[in-house]
Tab-separated table of C-alpha atoms and ligand atoms in Angstrom:
chain	number	residue	atom	x	y	z
N	1	MET	CA	-1.481	22.373	-4.750
N	2	ASN	CA	-1.346	20.317	-7.932
N	3	PHE	CA	-1.730	16.604	-7.250
N	4	ALA	CA	-1.383	13.759	-9.741
N	5	ILE	CA	-2.789	10.404	-8.663
N	6	VAL	CA	-1.024	7.544	-10.406
N	7	GLY	CA	-3.082	4.325	-10.236
N	8	PRO	CA	-6.512	5.710	-9.270
N	9	GLY	CA	-8.048	2.474	-8.006
N	10	ALA	CA	-9.900	2.237	-4.696
N	11	ILE	CA	-7.373	4.104	-2.517
N	12	GLY	CA	-6.340	6.525	-5.295
N	13	SER	CA	-9.952	7.443	-6.108
N	14	LEU	CA	-10.619	8.030	-2.420
N	15	TRP	CA	-7.705	10.468	-2.159
N	16	ALA	CA	-8.555	12.119	-5.491
N	17	SER	CA	-12.062	12.798	-4.290
N	18	TYR	CA	-11.052	14.178	-0.872
N	19	LEU	CA	-8.153	16.253	-2.255
N	20	ILE	CA	-10.279	17.992	-4.901
N	21	GLN	CA	-12.957	18.627	-2.279
N	22	ALA	CA	-10.269	20.312	-0.144
N	23	GLY	CA	-9.588	22.765	-3.001
N	24	HIS	CA	-6.577	21.211	-4.730
N	25	HIS	CA	-6.078	20.605	-8.455
N	26	VAL	CA	-6.117	16.873	-9.027
N	27	CYS	CA	-5.378	14.955	-12.230
N	28	LEU	CA	-5.281	11.206	-12.748
N	29	TRP	CA	-2.945	8.789	-14.480
N	30	SER	CA	-4.727	5.503	-15.029
N	31	ARG	CA	-4.465	2.536	-17.410
N	32	ASN	CA	-7.688	3.772	-18.982
N	33	SER	CA	-6.965	5.911	-22.077
N	34	SER	CA	-10.065	8.089	-21.656
N	35	PRO	CA	-9.165	11.823	-21.296
N	36	HIS	CA	-11.685	12.243	-18.472
N	37	ILE	CA	-12.651	9.973	-15.593
N	38	SER	CA	-15.645	10.522	-13.378
N	39	ILE	CA	-15.490	9.460	-9.742
N	40	GLN	CA	-18.390	9.378	-7.360
N	41	ARG	CA	-17.513	8.862	-3.693
N	42	ASP	CA	-20.234	7.512	-1.414
N	43	GLU	CA	-23.299	9.750	-1.786
N	44	CYS	CA	-21.361	12.817	-3.061
N	45	PRO	CA	-21.958	14.146	-6.586
N	46	ALA	CA	-19.690	12.650	-9.272
N	47	ILE	CA	-16.578	14.705	-10.143
N	48	GLN	CA	-14.798	14.718	-13.522
N	49	PHE	CA	-11.001	14.472	-13.500
N	50	HIS	CA	-8.526	14.952	-16.337
N	51	ASN	CA	-6.764	11.686	-17.048
N	52	GLY	CA	-3.560	10.805	-18.867
N	53	HIS	CA	-2.483	14.380	-19.718
N	54	THR	CA	1.316	14.539	-19.708
N	55	GLU	CA	1.271	18.369	-19.392
N	56	GLN	CA	-0.751	18.133	-16.168
N	57	LEU	CA	1.464	15.373	-14.836
N	58	ALA	CA	4.455	17.649	-15.449
N	59	GLN	CA	2.804	20.392	-13.336
N	60	ALA	CA	2.190	18.157	-10.326
N	61	ASP	CA	3.698	19.363	-7.040
N	62	VAL	CA	2.868	15.976	-5.530
N	63	VAL	CA	2.694	12.665	-7.382
N	64	LEU	CA	0.663	10.322	-5.192
N	65	VAL	CA	1.293	6.762	-6.358
N	66	THR	CA	-1.524	4.437	-5.286
N	67	LEU	CA	-0.647	1.543	-7.582
N	68	LYS	CA	-0.259	-1.897	-6.066
N	69	ALA	CA	3.371	-2.603	-5.256
N	70	PRO	CA	4.111	-4.915	-8.250
N	71	GLN	CA	3.115	-2.154	-10.721
N	72	VAL	CA	5.095	0.700	-9.153
N	73	GLN	CA	8.455	0.280	-10.863
N	74	HIS	CA	7.334	-0.213	-14.469
N	75	VAL	CA	4.661	2.504	-14.343
N	76	LEU	CA	7.078	5.021	-12.800
N	77	GLU	CA	9.689	4.137	-15.436
N	78	SER	CA	7.136	4.906	-18.149
N	79	ILE	CA	6.147	8.323	-16.728
N	80	ALA	CA	9.548	9.454	-15.363
N	81	PRO	CA	10.243	11.850	-18.290
N	82	HIS	CA	7.040	13.765	-17.464
N	83	ILE	CA	7.638	14.266	-13.726
N	84	ASP	CA	9.062	17.608	-12.568
N	85	LYS	CA	12.454	17.308	-10.882
N	86	ASP	CA	11.089	19.029	-7.742
N	87	ALA	CA	7.814	17.084	-7.536
N	88	ILE	CA	7.278	15.230	-4.263
N	89	LEU	CA	6.812	11.497	-4.860
N	90	LEU	CA	4.564	9.806	-2.333
N	91	LEU	CA	4.187	6.014	-2.579
N	92	MET	CA	1.156	4.581	-0.792
N	93	HIS	CA	0.794	0.806	-0.977
N	94	ASN	CA	0.987	-2.323	1.142
N	95	GLY	CA	4.308	-4.110	1.414
N	96	MET	CA	7.877	-2.848	1.070
N	97	GLY	CA	10.638	-2.880	-1.504
N	98	THR	CA	9.698	-0.231	-4.093
N	99	ALA	CA	11.624	2.689	-2.580
N	100	LYS	CA	15.086	1.690	-3.818
N	101	ALA	CA	14.124	1.455	-7.493
N	102	THR	CA	12.090	4.680	-7.200
N	103	GLN	CA	15.057	6.518	-5.729
N	104	THR	CA	17.321	5.285	-8.533
N	105	LEU	CA	14.771	6.473	-11.071
N	106	PHE	CA	14.241	9.881	-9.385
N	107	PRO	CA	17.532	10.642	-7.602
N	108	ASN	CA	16.724	14.366	-7.175
N	109	ASN	CA	13.076	14.280	-6.106
N	110	PRO	CA	11.850	14.250	-2.508
N	111	LEU	CA	10.628	10.708	-1.840
N	112	LEU	CA	8.050	9.811	0.828
N	113	LEU	CA	6.388	6.527	1.780
N	114	ALA	CA	2.952	6.133	3.301
N	115	THR	CA	0.842	3.429	4.851
N	116	THR	CA	-2.879	3.825	5.361
N	117	THR	CA	-5.575	1.970	7.259
N	118	HIS	CA	-8.491	3.674	5.495
N	119	GLY	CA	-10.771	1.213	3.749
N	120	ALA	CA	-11.876	1.842	0.168
N	121	TYR	CA	-13.888	-0.266	-2.240
N	122	ARG	CA	-14.652	0.345	-5.900
N	123	PRO	CA	-17.984	-1.253	-6.835
N	124	SER	CA	-17.508	0.082	-10.407
N	125	SER	CA	-14.866	2.041	-12.330
N	126	THR	CA	-16.661	5.339	-11.551
N	127	GLN	CA	-17.593	4.757	-7.919
N	128	VAL	CA	-15.653	4.506	-4.687
N	129	LEU	CA	-16.947	3.740	-1.227
N	130	HIS	CA	-15.101	4.887	1.871
N	131	THR	CA	-15.686	1.669	3.794
N	132	GLY	CA	-13.598	2.375	6.874
N	133	GLN	CA	-12.073	5.399	8.578
N	134	GLY	CA	-8.410	4.971	9.324
N	135	GLN	CA	-5.172	6.848	9.582
N	136	THR	CA	-2.283	7.515	7.230
N	137	LEU	CA	1.348	7.582	8.313
N	138	ILE	CA	3.920	9.245	6.079
N	139	GLY	CA	7.662	9.665	6.321
N	140	ALA	CA	10.772	10.465	4.323
N	141	VAL	CA	13.045	8.088	2.457
N	142	ASN	CA	15.697	10.618	1.400
N	143	GLN	CA	17.133	13.928	2.630
N	144	LYS	CA	14.846	16.061	0.425
N	145	GLY	CA	11.879	14.108	1.730
N	146	THR	CA	12.643	15.207	5.294
N	147	GLN	CA	11.805	18.773	4.216
N	148	CYS	CA	8.248	17.762	3.256
N	149	GLU	CA	6.691	17.409	6.705
N	150	PHE	CA	4.361	20.300	5.769
N	151	LEU	CA	2.494	17.837	3.549
N	152	VAL	CA	0.962	16.260	6.667
N	153	GLU	CA	-1.126	19.384	7.231
N	154	VAL	CA	-2.194	19.517	3.584
N	155	LEU	CA	-3.242	15.841	3.513
N	156	ASN	CA	-4.759	15.947	6.977
N	157	HIS	CA	-7.019	18.778	5.867
N	158	ALA	CA	-8.294	16.577	3.015
N	159	LEU	CA	-8.547	13.118	4.654
N	160	PRO	CA	-7.598	12.924	8.339
N	161	GLN	CA	-5.837	11.517	10.324
N	162	VAL	CA	-2.381	11.930	8.799
N	163	HIS	CA	0.748	11.736	10.930
N	164	TRP	CA	4.425	12.259	10.190
N	165	GLN	CA	6.755	9.381	11.056
N	166	HIS	CA	10.436	10.106	11.609
N	167	GLN	CA	11.023	6.346	11.244
N	168	ILE	CA	8.624	5.376	8.463
N	169	ASN	CA	10.369	1.980	8.197
N	170	GLN	CA	9.094	1.108	11.663
N	171	ALA	CA	5.484	1.757	10.598
N	172	LEU	CA	5.946	-0.104	7.302
N	173	TRP	CA	7.518	-3.135	8.997
N	174	ASN	CA	4.713	-3.228	11.586
N	175	LYS	CA	2.229	-3.412	8.695
N	176	VAL	CA	4.330	-6.001	6.804
N	177	ALA	CA	4.416	-8.128	9.965
N	178	ILE	CA	0.613	-8.180	10.199
N	179	ASN	CA	0.290	-8.801	6.459
N	180	CYS	CA	2.798	-11.719	6.617
N	181	ALA	CA	0.592	-13.375	9.244
N	182	ILE	CA	-2.865	-12.721	7.835
N	183	ASN	CA	-2.609	-12.400	4.048
N	184	PRO	CA	-0.991	-15.641	2.808
N	185	LEU	CA	-2.997	-17.879	5.166
N	186	THR	CA	-6.351	-16.288	4.314
N	187	ALA	CA	-5.449	-16.398	0.605
N	188	LEU	CA	-4.385	-20.069	0.664
N	189	HIS	CA	-7.459	-21.220	2.558
N	190	GLN	CA	-9.808	-18.645	0.965
N	191	ILE	CA	-11.202	-17.610	4.331
N	192	ARG	CA	-12.159	-14.400	6.136
N	193	ASN	CA	-9.612	-12.913	8.557
N	194	GLY	CA	-11.684	-13.984	11.575
N	195	GLU	CA	-11.308	-17.673	10.750
N	196	LEU	CA	-7.612	-17.431	11.634
N	197	ALA	CA	-8.691	-17.320	15.298
N	198	ALA	CA	-9.324	-21.088	15.078
N	199	VAL	CA	-7.025	-23.258	17.232
N	200	HIS	CA	-5.432	-25.068	14.287
N	201	TYR	CA	-3.846	-21.832	12.956
N	202	ARG	CA	-2.259	-20.950	16.311
N	203	SER	CA	1.125	-22.636	15.977
N	204	GLN	CA	1.566	-21.448	12.376
N	205	LEU	CA	0.780	-17.854	13.391
N	206	ASP	CA	3.192	-18.182	16.353
N	207	SER	CA	5.988	-19.309	13.996
N	208	ILE	CA	5.277	-16.605	11.400
N	209	THR	CA	5.393	-13.808	13.970
N	210	THR	CA	8.495	-15.210	15.708
N	211	GLU	CA	10.342	-15.300	12.370
N	212	VAL	CA	9.180	-11.798	11.424
N	213	ALA	CA	10.227	-10.373	14.818
N	214	LEU	CA	13.746	-11.813	14.400
N	215	VAL	CA	14.147	-10.197	10.992
N	216	MET	CA	12.774	-6.858	12.225
N	217	GLN	CA	15.198	-6.874	15.158
N	218	ALA	CA	18.109	-7.640	12.804
N	219	GLU	CA	17.022	-4.607	10.739
N	220	GLY	CA	17.186	-2.429	13.842
N	221	ILE	CA	13.392	-2.150	14.036
N	222	ASP	CA	11.637	-2.388	17.431
N	223	ALA	CA	9.853	-5.750	17.565
N	224	ASP	CA	8.833	-8.230	20.211
N	225	ALA	CA	7.446	-11.584	19.072
N	226	GLN	CA	4.816	-11.806	21.818
N	227	HIS	CA	3.641	-8.251	21.294
N	228	LEU	CA	3.485	-8.821	17.530
N	229	ARG	CA	1.483	-12.005	18.047
N	230	LYS	CA	-0.993	-10.125	20.226
N	231	THR	CA	-1.318	-7.368	17.609
N	232	VAL	CA	-2.037	-10.014	14.958
N	233	ASN	CA	-4.768	-11.471	17.179
N	234	ASP	CA	-6.235	-8.001	17.693
N	235	VAL	CA	-6.331	-7.367	13.930
N	236	ILE	CA	-7.877	-10.808	13.289
N	237	GLU	CA	-10.602	-9.952	15.802
N	238	ALA	CA	-11.148	-6.363	14.623
N	239	THR	CA	-11.348	-7.361	10.938
N	240	ALA	CA	-13.006	-10.754	11.453
N	241	ASN	CA	-15.583	-10.260	8.677
N	242	ASN	CA	-13.133	-8.893	6.096
N	243	TYR	CA	-11.386	-10.731	3.303
N	244	SER	CA	-7.718	-9.690	3.069
N	245	SER	CA	-6.505	-8.044	-0.152
N	246	MET	CA	-4.418	-11.152	-0.936
N	247	GLU	CA	-7.416	-13.427	-0.416
N	248	GLN	CA	-9.312	-11.310	-2.959
N	249	ASP	CA	-6.406	-11.161	-5.419
N	250	ILE	CA	-6.068	-14.954	-5.379
N	251	ALA	CA	-9.850	-15.439	-5.580
N	252	HIS	CA	-9.955	-13.223	-8.708
N	253	GLN	CA	-6.738	-14.680	-10.185
N	254	ARG	CA	-4.919	-11.331	-9.957
N	255	PRO	CA	-1.199	-11.211	-9.118
N	256	SER	CA	-0.925	-10.591	-5.380
N	257	GLU	CA	1.508	-8.366	-3.451
N	258	ILE	CA	3.278	-11.453	-1.945
N	259	ASP	CA	6.711	-10.438	-3.347
N	260	PHE	CA	6.497	-7.155	-1.425
N	261	ILE	CA	5.167	-8.679	1.808
N	262	THR	CA	6.458	-12.209	2.591
N	263	GLY	CA	8.922	-11.928	-0.326
N	264	HIS	CA	10.402	-8.760	1.189
N	265	LEU	CA	10.699	-10.496	4.559
N	266	ILE	CA	12.525	-13.472	2.994
N	267	LYS	CA	14.946	-11.245	1.027
N	268	THR	CA	15.743	-9.224	4.160
N	269	ALA	CA	16.126	-12.404	6.260
N	270	ARG	CA	18.729	-13.700	3.762
N	271	THR	CA	20.852	-10.562	4.108
N	272	HIS	CA	21.059	-11.300	7.855
N	273	GLY	CA	21.515	-15.097	7.494
N	274	ILE	CA	18.197	-15.760	9.277
N	275	ASP	CA	16.050	-18.797	8.378
N	276	VAL	CA	12.316	-18.116	7.963
N	277	PRO	CA	11.015	-21.569	6.892
N	278	VAL	CA	7.332	-21.062	7.730
N	279	ASN	CA	7.141	-17.791	5.800
N	280	GLU	CA	9.084	-19.387	2.904
N	281	GLN	CA	6.609	-22.238	2.724
N	282	LEU	CA	3.671	-19.803	2.557
N	283	TYR	CA	5.470	-17.680	-0.066
N	284	HIS	CA	6.022	-20.698	-2.346
N	285	ALA	CA	2.453	-21.900	-1.860
N	286	ILE	CA	1.087	-18.528	-3.067
N	287	LYS	CA	3.567	-18.336	-5.959
N	288	GLN	CA	2.574	-21.843	-7.007
N	289	ILE	CA	-1.089	-20.811	-7.201
N	290	GLU	CA	-0.206	-17.681	-9.211
N	291	GLN	CA	1.940	-19.698	-11.625
N	292	SER	CA	-0.832	-22.242	-12.160
N	293	TRP	CA	-3.132	-19.669	-13.828
G	301	NAP	N1	-8.437	-0.652	-0.865
G	301	NAP	C1	-8.130	-0.539	0.422
G	301	NAP	O1	-9.025	-0.454	1.281
G	301	NAP	C2	-6.684	-0.476	0.872
G	301	NAP	C3	-6.416	-0.165	2.208
G	301	NAP	C4	-5.098	-0.054	2.636
G	301	NAP	C5	-4.063	-0.265	1.731
G	301	NAP	N2	-4.352	-0.584	0.436
G	301	NAP	C6	-3.223	-0.794	-0.468
G	301	NAP	O2	-3.214	0.287	-1.399
G	301	NAP	C7	-2.697	-0.156	-2.653
G	301	NAP	C8	-3.753	0.112	-3.722
G	301	NAP	O3	-4.880	-0.698	-3.401
G	301	NAP	P1	-6.281	-0.530	-4.109
G	301	NAP	O4	-7.250	-1.312	-3.296
G	301	NAP	O5	-6.553	0.894	-4.394
G	301	NAP	O6	-5.996	-1.325	-5.462
G	301	NAP	P2	-6.691	-1.108	-6.873
G	301	NAP	O7	-8.087	-0.694	-6.692
G	301	NAP	O8	-6.385	-2.316	-7.679
G	301	NAP	O9	-5.879	0.143	-7.456
G	301	NAP	C9	-4.711	0.040	-8.200
G	301	NAP	C10	-4.943	0.814	-9.445
G	301	NAP	O10	-3.749	0.829	-10.220
G	301	NAP	C11	-4.162	0.788	-11.563
G	301	NAP	N3	-3.094	0.399	-12.475
G	301	NAP	C12	-2.580	-0.829	-12.691
G	301	NAP	N4	-1.648	-0.771	-13.670
G	301	NAP	C13	-1.592	0.517	-14.062
G	301	NAP	C14	-0.852	1.198	-15.040
G	301	NAP	N5	0.004	0.546	-15.837
G	301	NAP	N6	-1.002	2.536	-15.175
G	301	NAP	C15	-1.882	3.204	-14.396
G	301	NAP	N7	-2.654	2.599	-13.453
G	301	NAP	C16	-2.501	1.270	-13.304
G	301	NAP	C17	-5.282	-0.220	-11.580
G	301	NAP	O11	-6.001	-0.077	-12.784
G	301	NAP	P3	-7.251	-1.012	-13.173
G	301	NAP	O12	-8.395	-0.413	-12.405
G	301	NAP	O13	-7.343	-0.830	-14.644
G	301	NAP	O14	-6.888	-2.394	-12.732
G	301	NAP	C18	-6.055	0.206	-10.333
G	301	NAP	O15	-6.999	1.193	-10.644
G	301	NAP	C19	-2.387	-1.638	-2.468
G	301	NAP	O16	-1.051	-1.795	-2.095
G	301	NAP	C20	-3.288	-2.055	-1.322
G	301	NAP	O17	-2.787	-3.193	-0.642
G	301	NAP	C21	-5.632	-0.689	-0.017
């Protein structure tokens, strides 16, 4: 198949490398204006990809968007004229809230969302390290998307495990819930995930997860505050040595994905008339840091 990877950063480079290795045609669409980009994954030989060619973008059967959430809308607006009307759009990023604008922009294309737990790190613009094996869940946003379940087999062949989710919103909310608990706190205090196991974070984490569970339930998503709290503890323990993506964004003075994580929670809470004061306080604290740069 013809794949276009839009936003070939750490996760996009990882997929580009595995997809081409599985025999697919893969082109890139990056901010870099160079016509070719070389990517070396782990110890594999470097591979050259075409980059920024509108004709190749137009031939893509699948447009895999691995931008960070805040970039999705404006980048897709800029490339919309070059995307085939039958191309499958697959958005893979943390957080929620980009699907609506994407659907408005591409009303006739199949639209899928994905969440992944693979770990990828880019030590330089031409290298990517696959730092952790994980799984990728994908599911449909619109009617045409429901006909694209076959893509699971294609992607699974390249970078397993990939699973189809009939309720992708459930998987995305589960991830948002964990991100709401771990990301803002680690970013504000500039700490590793494991440090959230300390006693003085307990009541704040309890409140965050209780608020998130209420909003999820109001959205018709399965959620239990105690179960969510336990999952958060498990993730804190399993990723104790890691810095969260928001911690790193704030440390490097890059705009974080807060609007699509805690911000999405707050927006959804408002539509149901639910108060989420602890999450709101964390949201404003992160925004304040970003606005101070
Ligand atoms: N990395 C992981 O292990 C991991 C794991 C799970 C989920 N995720 C999620 O996956 C998403 C991507 O993360 P990532 O770590 O791959 O981030 P990343 O390395 O920053 O990748 C994003 C890429 O988008 C590019 N980009 C920004 N603006 C663009 C534009 N106007 N046109 C084209 N490309 C543009 C960036 O270019 P520049 O290189 O020029 O900045 C960068 O290469 C995030 O939502 C993240 O939370 C990441």
